[in-house]
Coordinates of C-alpha atoms and ligand atoms in Angstrom, one line a residue:
M7 CA 0.0 0.0 0.0
K8 CA 0.9 3.5 -0.5
A9 CA 2.4 4.1 2.8
I10 CA 4.8 6.3 4.3
Q11 CA 8.4 7.0 4.0
W12 CA 9.6 8.1 7.4
P13 CA 13.2 9.1 7.6
S14 CA 15.2 6.2 8.7
S15 CA 16.7 8.3 11.5
L16 CA 13.4 7.9 13.3
V17 CA 13.6 4.2 13.6
P18 CA 15.9 3.9 16.7
L19 CA 13.6 6.4 18.5
F20 CA 10.7 4.3 17.7
L21 CA 12.2 1.2 19.3
A22 CA 12.1 3.0 22.6
V23 CA 8.3 3.5 22.5
I24 CA 7.3 0.3 20.9
T25 CA 6.5 -1.5 24.2
L26 CA 3.3 0.5 24.7
G27 CA 0.0 -1.0 23.8
A28 CA -3.7 -0.8 23.2
F29 CA -5.9 0.6 20.6
I30 CA -9.1 2.0 22.0
C31 CA -8.8 5.2 23.8
T32 CA -9.4 4.6 27.5
R33 CA -8.5 8.0 28.6
F34 CA -11.9 8.8 29.9
F35 CA -11.8 5.6 31.9
D36 CA -8.3 6.2 33.1
S37 CA -9.6 9.3 34.7
Y38 CA -11.6 7.0 36.9
A39 CA -8.5 5.0 37.5
I40 CA -9.6 2.0 35.5
T41 CA -6.9 0.6 33.3
L42 CA -7.9 -1.2 30.3
M43 CA -5.1 -3.0 28.4
D44 CA -4.9 -5.2 25.4
T45 CA -7.9 -4.1 23.4
N46 CA -6.3 -2.5 21.7
S47 CA 0.4 21.2 -11.7
P48 CA 0.3 23.1 -13.3
Q49 CA 3.3 25.1 -12.4
S50 CA 2.3 28.6 -13.5
P51 CA 4.4 31.1 -11.6
V52 CA 1.4 33.3 -11.0
L53 CA -1.8 31.9 -9.7
T54 CA -4.5 33.8 -11.6
P55 CA -7.9 34.1 -10.1
E56 CA -9.2 32.6 -13.3
A57 CA -7.1 29.5 -12.9
V58 CA -8.3 29.0 -9.4
G59 CA -11.9 29.8 -10.3
S60 CA -12.0 27.1 -13.0
T61 CA -10.8 24.4 -10.6
R62 CA -13.1 25.4 -7.8
N63 CA -16.3 26.3 -9.3
L64 CA -16.9 23.1 -11.2
E65 CA -16.8 20.1 -9.0
I66 CA -14.8 20.4 -5.8
A67 CA -17.2 22.5 -3.8
P68 CA -20.4 23.0 -5.7
K69 CA -22.2 24.2 -2.6
A70 CA -19.6 26.8 -1.6
I71 CA -19.5 30.4 -2.6
H72 CA -16.5 31.1 -4.7
I73 CA -13.9 33.7 -3.7
P74 CA -10.8 33.7 -5.8
L75 CA -7.4 34.4 -4.5
N76 CA -6.0 37.7 -5.4
C77 CA -2.4 37.0 -6.4
T78 CA -1.8 40.4 -7.9
L79 CA -1.6 41.7 -4.4
G80 CA 0.2 38.8 -3.0
E81 CA 3.0 38.9 -5.6
L82 CA 3.5 42.6 -5.3
S83 CA 3.6 43.2 -1.6
R84 CA 3.5 39.8 0.0
T85 CA 0.8 41.0 2.3
C86 CA -2.7 39.7 2.8
P87 CA -5.7 41.4 1.4
A88 CA -7.2 44.1 3.6
I89 CA -10.6 42.5 3.4
Y90 CA -10.7 38.8 3.1
Y91 CA -14.3 38.4 2.2
P92 CA -16.6 40.7 0.3
S93 CA -19.3 41.9 2.6
H94 CA -22.0 40.3 0.6
V95 CA -20.7 36.8 1.4
S96 CA -22.2 36.2 4.7
A97 CA -25.6 37.4 3.6
E98 CA -25.3 35.2 0.5
A99 CA -24.4 32.2 2.6
R100 CA -27.5 32.7 4.7
L101 CA -29.7 32.6 1.5
H102 CA -29.5 28.9 1.5
P103 CA -30.5 27.7 4.9
S104 CA -30.4 24.0 5.0
S105 CA -32.6 21.8 7.1
P106 CA -31.3 21.5 10.6
P107 CA -27.6 20.5 10.4
P108 CA -27.0 16.7 11.0
S109 CA -25.3 15.5 14.1
C110 CA -21.6 15.0 13.6
P111 CA -20.2 11.5 13.3
D112 CA -19.5 9.6 16.5
Y113 CA -15.7 10.1 16.4
F114 CA -16.4 13.8 17.2
R115 CA -17.2 12.7 20.7
W116 CA -13.5 12.1 21.4
I117 CA -13.0 15.8 21.2
H118 CA -14.4 16.0 24.7
D119 CA -12.1 13.3 25.8
D120 CA -9.0 14.9 24.2
L121 CA -9.6 18.2 26.0
W122 CA -10.6 16.6 29.3
P123 CA -7.3 17.2 31.1
W124 CA -8.0 21.0 31.1
R125 CA -11.7 20.9 32.0
E126 CA -11.1 22.2 35.5
T127 CA -7.9 24.2 35.2
G128 CA -8.6 25.8 31.9
I129 CA -5.7 26.7 29.7
T130 CA -3.4 29.6 30.6
R131 CA -0.8 31.4 28.4
D132 CA 1.9 29.8 30.4
M133 CA 0.5 26.3 29.7
V134 CA 0.5 27.1 26.0
M135 CA 4.0 28.4 26.1
S136 CA 5.2 25.3 27.9
A137 CA 4.2 23.3 24.8
R138 CA 6.6 25.4 22.7
R139 CA 9.6 23.2 23.3
T140 CA 8.8 20.7 20.5
A141 CA 6.3 22.8 18.5
N142 CA 6.9 23.5 14.8
F143 CA 4.6 26.5 14.9
R144 CA 2.3 28.6 17.1
L145 CA -1.0 29.6 15.6
V146 CA -3.0 32.5 16.9
V147 CA -6.4 33.5 15.6
V148 CA -7.7 36.9 16.4
D149 CA -10.9 38.4 14.8
G150 CA -11.0 35.7 12.1
K151 CA -7.4 36.2 11.0
A152 CA -4.5 33.8 11.4
Y153 CA -1.1 34.7 12.7
V154 CA 1.8 32.3 12.8
E155 CA 5.0 32.1 14.7
R156 CA 7.3 29.5 13.1
Y157 CA 9.8 27.7 15.2
K158 CA 11.3 25.0 13.0
K159 CA 10.5 23.5 9.6
S160 CA 8.7 20.2 9.8
Y161 CA 9.5 17.0 7.9
Q162 CA 8.4 17.5 4.2
S163 CA 5.4 19.8 3.7
R164 CA 3.4 18.7 6.8
D165 CA 3.4 22.1 8.5
T166 CA 2.7 24.0 5.3
L167 CA -0.3 21.9 4.4
T168 CA -1.6 21.8 8.0
L169 CA -1.5 25.6 8.0
W170 CA -3.2 25.7 4.6
G171 CA -5.9 23.5 6.0
I172 CA -6.5 25.8 8.9
L173 CA -6.6 28.8 6.5
Q174 CA -9.3 27.0 4.4
L175 CA -11.2 26.4 7.6
L176 CA -11.2 30.2 8.2
R177 CA -12.4 30.7 4.6
R178 CA -15.1 28.1 4.9
Y179 CA -16.6 29.4 8.1
P180 CA -16.0 33.1 8.2
G181 CA -16.6 34.6 11.6
K182 CA -17.2 31.2 13.2
L183 CA -13.8 30.4 14.6
P184 CA -13.2 32.0 18.0
D185 CA -10.0 33.7 19.0
L186 CA -7.4 31.1 20.0
D187 CA -3.7 30.4 20.6
L188 CA -2.2 27.0 20.2
M189 CA 1.1 25.1 19.7
F190 CA 1.4 22.5 16.9
D191 CA 4.0 19.7 16.7
C192 CA 4.1 17.9 13.3
F193 CA 6.2 15.0 14.5
D194 CA 4.9 11.5 14.4
W195 CA 4.2 10.3 17.8
P196 CA 2.7 11.8 21.0
I197 CA 5.0 13.1 23.7
I198 CA 2.9 14.5 26.5
S199 CA 3.0 11.5 28.8
K200 CA 0.0 10.9 31.1
D201 CA 2.3 9.6 33.8
D202 CA 4.1 12.9 34.0
F203 CA 1.1 15.1 34.3
L204 CA -2.0 13.4 35.6
A205 CA -0.7 12.6 39.1
P206 CA -1.8 15.0 41.8
K207 CA 0.4 18.0 42.3
H208 CA 1.9 17.7 38.9
P209 CA 1.7 20.7 36.7
A210 CA -1.1 21.0 34.2
P211 CA -0.1 19.3 30.9
P212 CA 1.0 21.5 28.0
P213 CA -1.8 21.5 25.4
L214 CA 0.0 20.4 22.3
F215 CA -1.7 19.6 18.9
R216 CA -0.4 16.9 16.7
Y217 CA -1.7 14.2 14.3
S218 CA -1.8 11.1 16.6
G219 CA -2.3 9.9 20.1
N220 CA -2.1 6.8 22.1
D221 CA -3.5 5.6 25.4
Y222 CA -0.6 6.9 27.4
S223 CA -0.4 10.4 26.2
L224 CA -2.4 13.7 26.3
D225 CA -1.5 15.2 23.0
I226 CA -4.5 16.7 21.2
V227 CA -5.3 14.9 18.0
F228 CA -5.9 17.0 14.8
P229 CA -6.5 15.9 11.2
D230 CA -3.2 15.3 9.4
W231 CA -1.7 17.1 6.3
S232 CA -2.6 14.4 3.9
F233 CA -6.2 15.6 3.6
W234 CA -4.7 18.5 1.6
G235 CA -2.3 16.1 -0.2
W236 CA 1.2 14.8 0.2
P237 CA 3.2 16.4 -2.6
E238 CA 6.5 14.5 -1.8
I239 CA 5.0 11.2 -2.7
N240 CA 2.4 12.4 -5.2
I241 CA -0.7 11.7 -3.0
K242 CA -3.6 13.8 -4.1
P243 CA -5.8 15.7 -1.7
W244 CA -8.5 13.6 0.0
E245 CA -11.5 15.2 -1.6
E246 CA -10.3 14.1 -5.1
L247 CA -8.6 10.9 -4.1
S248 CA -11.7 9.6 -2.2
K249 CA -13.8 10.1 -5.3
E250 CA -11.2 8.2 -7.4
L251 CA -11.2 5.4 -4.9
K252 CA -15.0 5.1 -4.9
E253 CA -14.9 5.0 -8.7
G254 CA -12.0 2.5 -8.6
N255 CA -14.1 0.1 -6.5
T256 CA -16.6 -0.4 -9.3
R257 CA -13.8 -1.8 -11.5
T258 CA -13.4 -5.1 -9.8
Q259 CA -16.1 -6.6 -7.7
W260 CA -15.0 -8.1 -4.4
R261 CA -15.6 -11.7 -5.4
D262 CA -13.4 -11.3 -8.5
R263 CA -10.5 -9.9 -6.6
E264 CA -7.3 -11.8 -5.6
P265 CA -8.2 -13.9 -2.6
Y266 CA -5.1 -12.8 -0.6
A267 CA -4.0 -10.2 1.9
Y268 CA -2.1 -7.4 0.2
W269 CA 0.3 -4.8 1.7
K270 CA 2.7 -2.4 0.1
G271 CA 4.7 0.1 2.0
N272 CA 8.0 1.1 3.6
P273 CA 9.1 -1.8 5.8
V274 CA 12.0 -0.1 7.6
T275 CA 9.8 2.3 9.6
S276 CA 8.9 -0.2 12.3
V277 CA 9.9 -3.6 13.7
S278 CA 6.4 -4.7 13.2
R279 CA 6.5 -4.0 9.4
N280 CA 9.8 -5.7 9.2
E281 CA 8.2 -8.8 10.8
L282 CA 5.3 -8.6 8.3
L283 CA 7.8 -9.3 5.5
K284 CA 8.3 -12.8 6.9
C285 CA 4.6 -13.6 6.2
N286 CA 5.2 -13.2 2.5
V287 CA 4.5 -16.1 0.2
S288 CA 7.6 -18.3 -0.6
D289 CA 8.5 -21.7 -1.9
K290 CA 8.2 -23.1 1.6
Q291 CA 5.0 -21.5 2.9
D292 CA 1.9 -19.6 2.1
W293 CA 0.4 -17.4 4.8
N294 CA -2.0 -16.0 2.3
A295 CA -0.1 -12.7 2.4
R296 CA 1.3 -10.8 -0.6
V297 CA 3.7 -8.3 0.7
Y298 CA 5.7 -5.7 -1.2
A299 CA 8.3 -3.2 -0.2
Q300 CA 7.7 0.3 -1.5
D301 CA 10.7 1.9 -3.1
W302 CA 9.8 5.6 -3.3
I303 CA 13.0 6.6 -5.2
L304 CA 12.3 4.1 -7.9
E305 CA 8.6 5.1 -8.0
K306 CA 9.5 8.7 -8.4
E307 CA 11.8 7.9 -11.3
Q308 CA 9.0 5.9 -12.9
G309 CA 6.5 8.7 -12.4
Y310 CA 4.5 6.9 -9.6
K311 CA 3.0 4.5 -12.1
Q312 CA 3.1 1.7 -9.6
S313 CA 1.7 3.6 -6.8
D314 CA -1.7 4.9 -8.0
I315 CA -3.8 4.4 -5.0
A316 CA -7.2 4.1 -6.7
S317 CA -6.0 1.2 -8.9
Q318 CA -4.7 -0.8 -5.9
C319 CA -8.1 -2.2 -4.8
V320 CA -7.6 -5.6 -6.5
H321 CA -7.2 -7.8 -3.5
R322 CA -10.0 -9.1 -1.3
F323 CA -8.0 -8.2 1.8
K324 CA -5.7 -5.4 2.6
I325 CA -3.3 -5.1 5.6
Y326 CA -3.0 -2.0 7.7
I327 CA 0.1 -1.9 9.8
E328 CA 1.6 1.0 11.6
G329 CA 4.9 2.6 10.6
S330 CA 6.7 4.8 13.1
A331 CA 3.3 5.8 14.5
W332 CA -0.2 5.8 12.9
S333 CA -0.2 5.7 9.1
V334 CA -2.1 8.0 6.9
S335 CA -2.7 5.0 4.7
N336 CA -5.5 3.9 6.9
K337 CA -8.2 5.8 5.0
Y338 CA -6.9 4.6 1.6
I339 CA -6.8 1.0 2.7
L340 CA -10.2 1.2 4.4
S341 CA -11.9 2.7 1.4
C342 CA -11.1 -0.2 -1.0
D343 CA -14.2 -2.3 -0.3
S344 CA -11.7 -5.0 0.6
V345 CA -11.6 -6.3 4.1
T346 CA -9.1 -4.4 6.1
L347 CA -6.9 -6.7 8.2
L348 CA -5.8 -4.3 10.9
V349 CA -2.7 -5.3 12.8
K350 CA -3.3 -4.2 16.3
P351 CA -2.2 -0.6 16.5
L352 CA -0.7 1.4 19.3
Y353 CA -1.6 4.8 17.9
Y354 CA -4.8 6.5 16.7
D355 CA -5.6 9.5 14.6
F356 CA -8.7 11.6 15.0
F357 CA -11.2 9.1 13.5
M358 CA -9.7 5.6 14.2
R359 CA -11.2 5.3 17.7
C360 CA -14.6 4.8 16.2
L361 CA -13.6 1.7 14.2
V362 CA -15.2 -1.5 15.4
P363 CA -13.6 -4.9 14.9
L364 CA -15.8 -7.3 12.8
K365 CA -17.9 -4.3 11.7
H366 CA -15.3 -2.2 9.9
Y367 CA -12.2 -4.4 9.9
W368 CA -10.8 -7.8 10.9
P369 CA -8.3 -7.6 13.8
I370 CA -4.8 -9.2 13.4
K371 CA -2.6 -10.0 16.3
D372 CA 0.6 -8.1 16.3
E373 CA 2.6 -10.7 18.1
D374 CA 1.5 -13.6 15.8
K375 CA 0.9 -11.9 12.5
C376 CA 1.5 -14.6 10.0
R377 CA -0.8 -17.2 11.6
S378 CA -3.4 -14.5 12.3
I379 CA -3.4 -13.4 8.7
K380 CA -3.5 -17.0 7.4
H381 CA -6.6 -17.7 9.4
A382 CA -8.3 -14.4 8.6
V383 CA -8.0 -14.9 4.9
E384 CA -9.1 -18.5 5.0
W385 CA -12.1 -17.8 7.3
L386 CA -13.2 -14.8 5.3
N387 CA -12.8 -16.6 1.9
D388 CA -15.1 -19.3 3.4
H389 CA -17.6 -16.7 4.6
Q390 CA -17.8 -14.4 1.7
E391 CA -21.0 -12.6 2.6
E392 CA -19.7 -11.6 6.0
A393 CA -16.4 -10.6 4.4
E394 CA -18.0 -8.4 1.8
A395 CA -20.1 -6.7 4.4
I396 CA -17.1 -5.9 6.5
G397 CA -15.3 -4.5 3.4
K398 CA -18.3 -2.4 2.5
A399 CA -18.8 -1.1 6.1
G400 CA -15.2 0.1 6.2
S401 CA -15.5 1.9 2.9
S402 CA -18.9 3.4 3.7
F403 CA -17.5 4.8 7.0
I404 CA -14.6 6.4 5.2
Q405 CA -16.7 7.7 2.3
D406 CA -19.6 9.0 4.4
E407 CA -18.2 10.0 7.7
L408 CA -14.7 11.1 6.7
K409 CA -15.7 13.3 3.8
M410 CA -13.9 16.7 3.7
D411 CA -17.0 18.5 5.1
Y412 CA -16.7 16.5 8.3
V413 CA -12.9 17.0 8.4
Y414 CA -13.5 20.7 8.4
D415 CA -16.3 20.4 11.0
Y416 CA -14.1 18.4 13.2
M417 CA -11.4 21.1 13.1
L418 CA -14.0 23.8 13.8
H419 CA -15.5 22.0 16.8
L420 CA -12.2 20.9 18.2
L421 CA -10.7 24.4 17.9
S422 CA -13.9 26.0 19.3
E423 CA -14.0 23.7 22.3
Y424 CA -10.3 24.3 22.8
A425 CA -10.8 28.1 22.7
K426 CA -13.5 27.9 25.3
L427 CA -10.9 26.6 27.7
L428 CA -8.5 29.5 27.3
K429 CA -8.4 31.7 30.4
Y430 CA -7.0 34.7 28.6
K431 CA -7.8 36.8 25.5
P432 CA -5.4 35.8 22.8
T433 CA -3.5 38.7 21.3
V434 CA -1.2 38.7 18.3
P435 CA 2.4 38.1 19.4
E436 CA 4.9 40.6 18.2
T437 CA 7.0 37.9 16.5
A438 CA 4.0 36.4 14.7
S439 CA 3.0 37.4 11.2
E440 CA -0.4 37.3 9.5
L441 CA -1.0 34.3 7.3
C442 CA -3.6 34.1 4.5
S443 CA -4.2 31.8 1.6
E444 CA -2.7 34.4 -0.8
L445 CA 0.6 34.4 1.1
M446 CA 0.9 30.7 0.9
A447 CA -0.5 29.8 -2.6
C448 CA 0.7 32.7 -4.7
P449 CA 4.4 32.1 -4.3
A450 CA 4.1 28.3 -4.1
N451 CA 5.2 26.1 -6.9
G452 CA 5.1 22.5 -8.2
T453 CA 2.9 19.8 -6.6
E454 CA 2.6 21.7 -3.4
K455 CA 0.9 24.6 -5.3
K456 CA -1.4 22.2 -7.1
C457 CA -2.4 20.7 -3.8
M458 CA -3.3 24.2 -2.5
I459 CA -5.2 25.3 -5.7
D460 CA -7.2 22.0 -5.7
T461 CA -8.2 22.4 -2.1
L462 CA -9.1 26.1 -1.9
V463 CA -12.5 26.6 -0.4
G464 CA -15.0 29.4 -0.1
P465 CA -17.6 30.0 2.6
A466 CA -19.9 27.1 3.2
S467 CA -23.6 27.5 2.5
T468 CA -24.5 25.0 5.1
E469 CA -24.1 25.0 8.8
P470 CA -21.5 22.8 10.4
C471 CA -22.8 19.5 11.9
T472 CA -24.0 19.5 15.5
M473 CA -21.5 18.4 18.1
P474 CA -22.5 15.2 19.9
P475 CA -22.4 15.1 23.7
P476 CA -19.5 13.3 25.4
Y477 CA -19.8 9.6 26.1
N478 CA -21.2 9.0 29.5
P479 CA -19.5 6.1 31.4
A480 CA -22.2 3.7 30.4
S481 CA -22.2 4.5 26.7
L482 CA -18.4 4.5 26.6
H483 CA -18.4 1.1 28.4
S484 CA -20.6 -0.4 25.7
V485 CA -18.3 1.0 23.0
I486 CA -15.3 -0.6 24.6
E487 CA -17.2 -3.8 25.3
R488 CA -18.2 -4.1 21.7
K489 CA -14.6 -3.8 20.6
D490 CA -13.5 -6.3 23.2
D491 CA -16.2 -8.8 22.0
G492 CA -15.0 -8.6 18.4
M493 CA -11.4 -9.2 19.5
K494 CA -12.4 -12.1 21.6
Q495 CA -14.5 -13.7 18.9
V496 CA -11.6 -13.6 16.5
D497 CA -9.3 -14.9 19.1
I498 CA -11.5 -18.0 19.7
L499 CA -11.9 -18.6 16.0
E500 CA -8.1 -18.5 15.5
R501 CA -7.4 -20.8 18.4
E502 CA -9.9 -23.4 17.2
Y503 CA -8.5 -23.2 13.7
W504 CA -4.9 -23.7 14.7
I505 CA -5.8 -26.6 17.1
S506 CA -7.6 -28.5 14.3
H507 CA -5.0 -27.5 11.7
N508 CA -2.2 -28.8 13.8
K509 CA -4.0 -32.0 14.5
Q510 CA -4.3 -32.6 10.8
M511 CA -0.6 -32.1 10.3
Ligands
NAG245 C1 -6.5 42.5 -6.3 O1 -5.9 43.4 -5.4 C2 -5.5 44.6 -6.0 C3 -4.8 45.5 -5.0 O2 -5.7 45.7 -3.9 C4 -6.7 45.3 -6.7 O3 -6.3 46.5 -7.3 C5 -7.4 44.3 -7.7 O4 -8.6 44.9 -8.2 C6 -7.7 43.0 -7.0 N1 -8.2 42.1 -8.0 C7 -9.3 41.4 -7.9 C8 -9.6 40.4 -9.0 O5 -10.0 41.5 -6.9
NAG246 C1 6.9 -11.3 -1.7 O1 6.7 -12.3 -2.6 C2 6.4 -11.9 -4.0 C3 6.1 -13.1 -4.8 O2 7.2 -14.0 -4.7 C4 7.6 -11.1 -4.5 O3 7.3 -10.6 -5.8 C5 7.8 -9.9 -3.6 O4 9.0 -9.1 -4.0 C6 8.0 -10.4 -2.2 N1 8.1 -9.2 -1.3 C7 9.2 -8.9 -0.6 C8 9.1 -7.7 0.3 O5 10.2 -9.5 -0.7
NAG247 C1 9.8 26.1 -5.5 O1 9.8 26.9 -4.3 C2 10.8 26.6 -3.4 C3 10.6 27.4 -2.2 O2 9.8 28.5 -2.4 C4 12.2 26.8 -4.1 O3 13.2 26.4 -3.2 C5 12.2 25.9 -5.3 O4 13.4 26.1 -6.0 C6 11.1 26.2 -6.3 N1 11.1 25.3 -7.3 C7 10.8 25.6 -8.6 C8 10.8 24.5 -9.6 O5 10.6 26.7 -8.9

C-alpha cells in the first residue's frame, strides 16, 4: 500500500516506545482509575484568479461560494488582502438555509475526551508556552485572521499543508472560529505523557496539537496534512482521491479480486512492518499474504505508475500496519471495499477510535501476524457474505463519515472547544505574522501549489454539523465492550483453527 516514507533516522527512537500497547482510547476511563489494556500542476508562476476559479467552481465545492485568490496583491507586496471576504458573502451564505444540520459522526465525541485534562484548570498562556519546546509553529487566531510564529520547519510539507488546511477552515466558516492560541507539533508520535502530568500536584499538561495519540499520552489529535495532499509522494488531496477510490471500487467486484492479503509500504519504519515481510509467500509456505516493499525513489523515477492508490483495490484483503506511528494510509486502505486486516495498532488518529472490529475491519494479532493473517484470509474466503459486508462497512465509514466537510467540521468543533478553555484573551504576538491563503499559494510552486489550488474553499452555504455530547461512562463502556467482543470472537476462531489445523498435520 501507499504508505509512508519516514526518515530512517526515526527508527531507533521508535524502538524506545514500541512497548506501549492498546488501541481503544481509554482516557476517559483512566480518569476514573480504570486501566484497560490489550484491546487495543500546473506550475504557473502566478496563480491567476481565473485559474483558481475554474478548478473550484466546477466540481470540488459546488455548494460553496467562490472567492478567488487575489495573487496580484500577494505577488506585489507579500501581504494579505485588507478585506478577506466581500461583505455580501455572509448574507449570500444565509440565503441557502439547509434543514437543521445533521449530528456530527461519533468520532467527534473524542474531542471532549482529548480536552478533558484541562476541563477544570482551563488553559493559561503559560501552559500554551510550555508546549513550545517541541512545536513547529504557534497559531493565533484573532478576529478571524490567522497569525503564525514558526519555530522550525517540519518534515516535508506537513506544516505547510496543515496551516493551509486551517486557512481554508477560516475561509469556509468566516466569523465562526473564535480567537485562539495554540502550539502544533508535526512530528509522528505523541510526547505529552500521562504519567508525567496526571498525578496529583503535577503541573497541568502542556496543550499540544499533533496528528496522533495513544492511550498513554495527552496530545490533542488534529487531522493530518494528507487531507490536503502529500506532494512529496504524489498523493492527491483527500476530496479528489476519495472520489477516485470510490470510482475504482466499481472496476473489480469483491468476489473477483485476488483472494489474498495485500500490503505495500516502507518496511523499515517499524519492527512490526519488518516482521510482516516474513509472512510473504515463498516456496516453503503460504500465509495468504502478498507483501511488497515500496521503493519511493524508484517510484518517483517511474512517475509513480506503480503507486496509483485508486488502482490498488484488486485484492479481497488489505493489511493495515503502523509505521513509526499511525499511518495516513488507513483511509486509503479502508476505502477499498476490501476487508481491512488491521494489525493491532498502538496509535490512533482523530477518527480511528470509532472503528469497530468485525464491523469495519478484521483484527490481526501483532505478536503472531503470519498465523493470524493465514486464518483471517481462510475464514473470510469461506464466509464471503460476511467478508463483503465488512469491506463495505469500512468503505462506507470512510466515504460518508470522513468526507472533507466533516474533516473541516471536526477542526471547527475541536478548535472551538479548545478556545472555550482559554483563560486569557489571545493577542497577536509581536513575533507572529499574518498568514492568509494568498501568502501561501501565490508564491508556491510545483505539486505543493497544485495541492493548494485544488483544495481552496469558499464560505460554506450550510451550517456545520452539531457536536454530539461526550460519552457517559455507560455508553463508553458499551463501545469498549463491543470492541472487546470482536477481538475475543476472532481470538476464539483463531485458536480453534490452529488446534484443528495442527491435528491434521
Ligand atoms: C487584487 O488586489 C488589487 C490590490 O488591492 C486590486 O487592485 C485588484 O482589483 C484586486 N483584483 C481582484 C480580481 O480582486
Ligand atoms: C513477496 O513475494 C512476492 C512473490 O514471490 C515477490 O514478488 C515480492 O517481492 C516479495 N516481497 C518482498 C518484500 O520480498
Ligand atoms: C519552488 O519553491 C521553493 C521554495 O519556495 C524553491 O526552493 C524551489 O526552487 C522552487 N522550485 C521551482 C521548480 O521553482
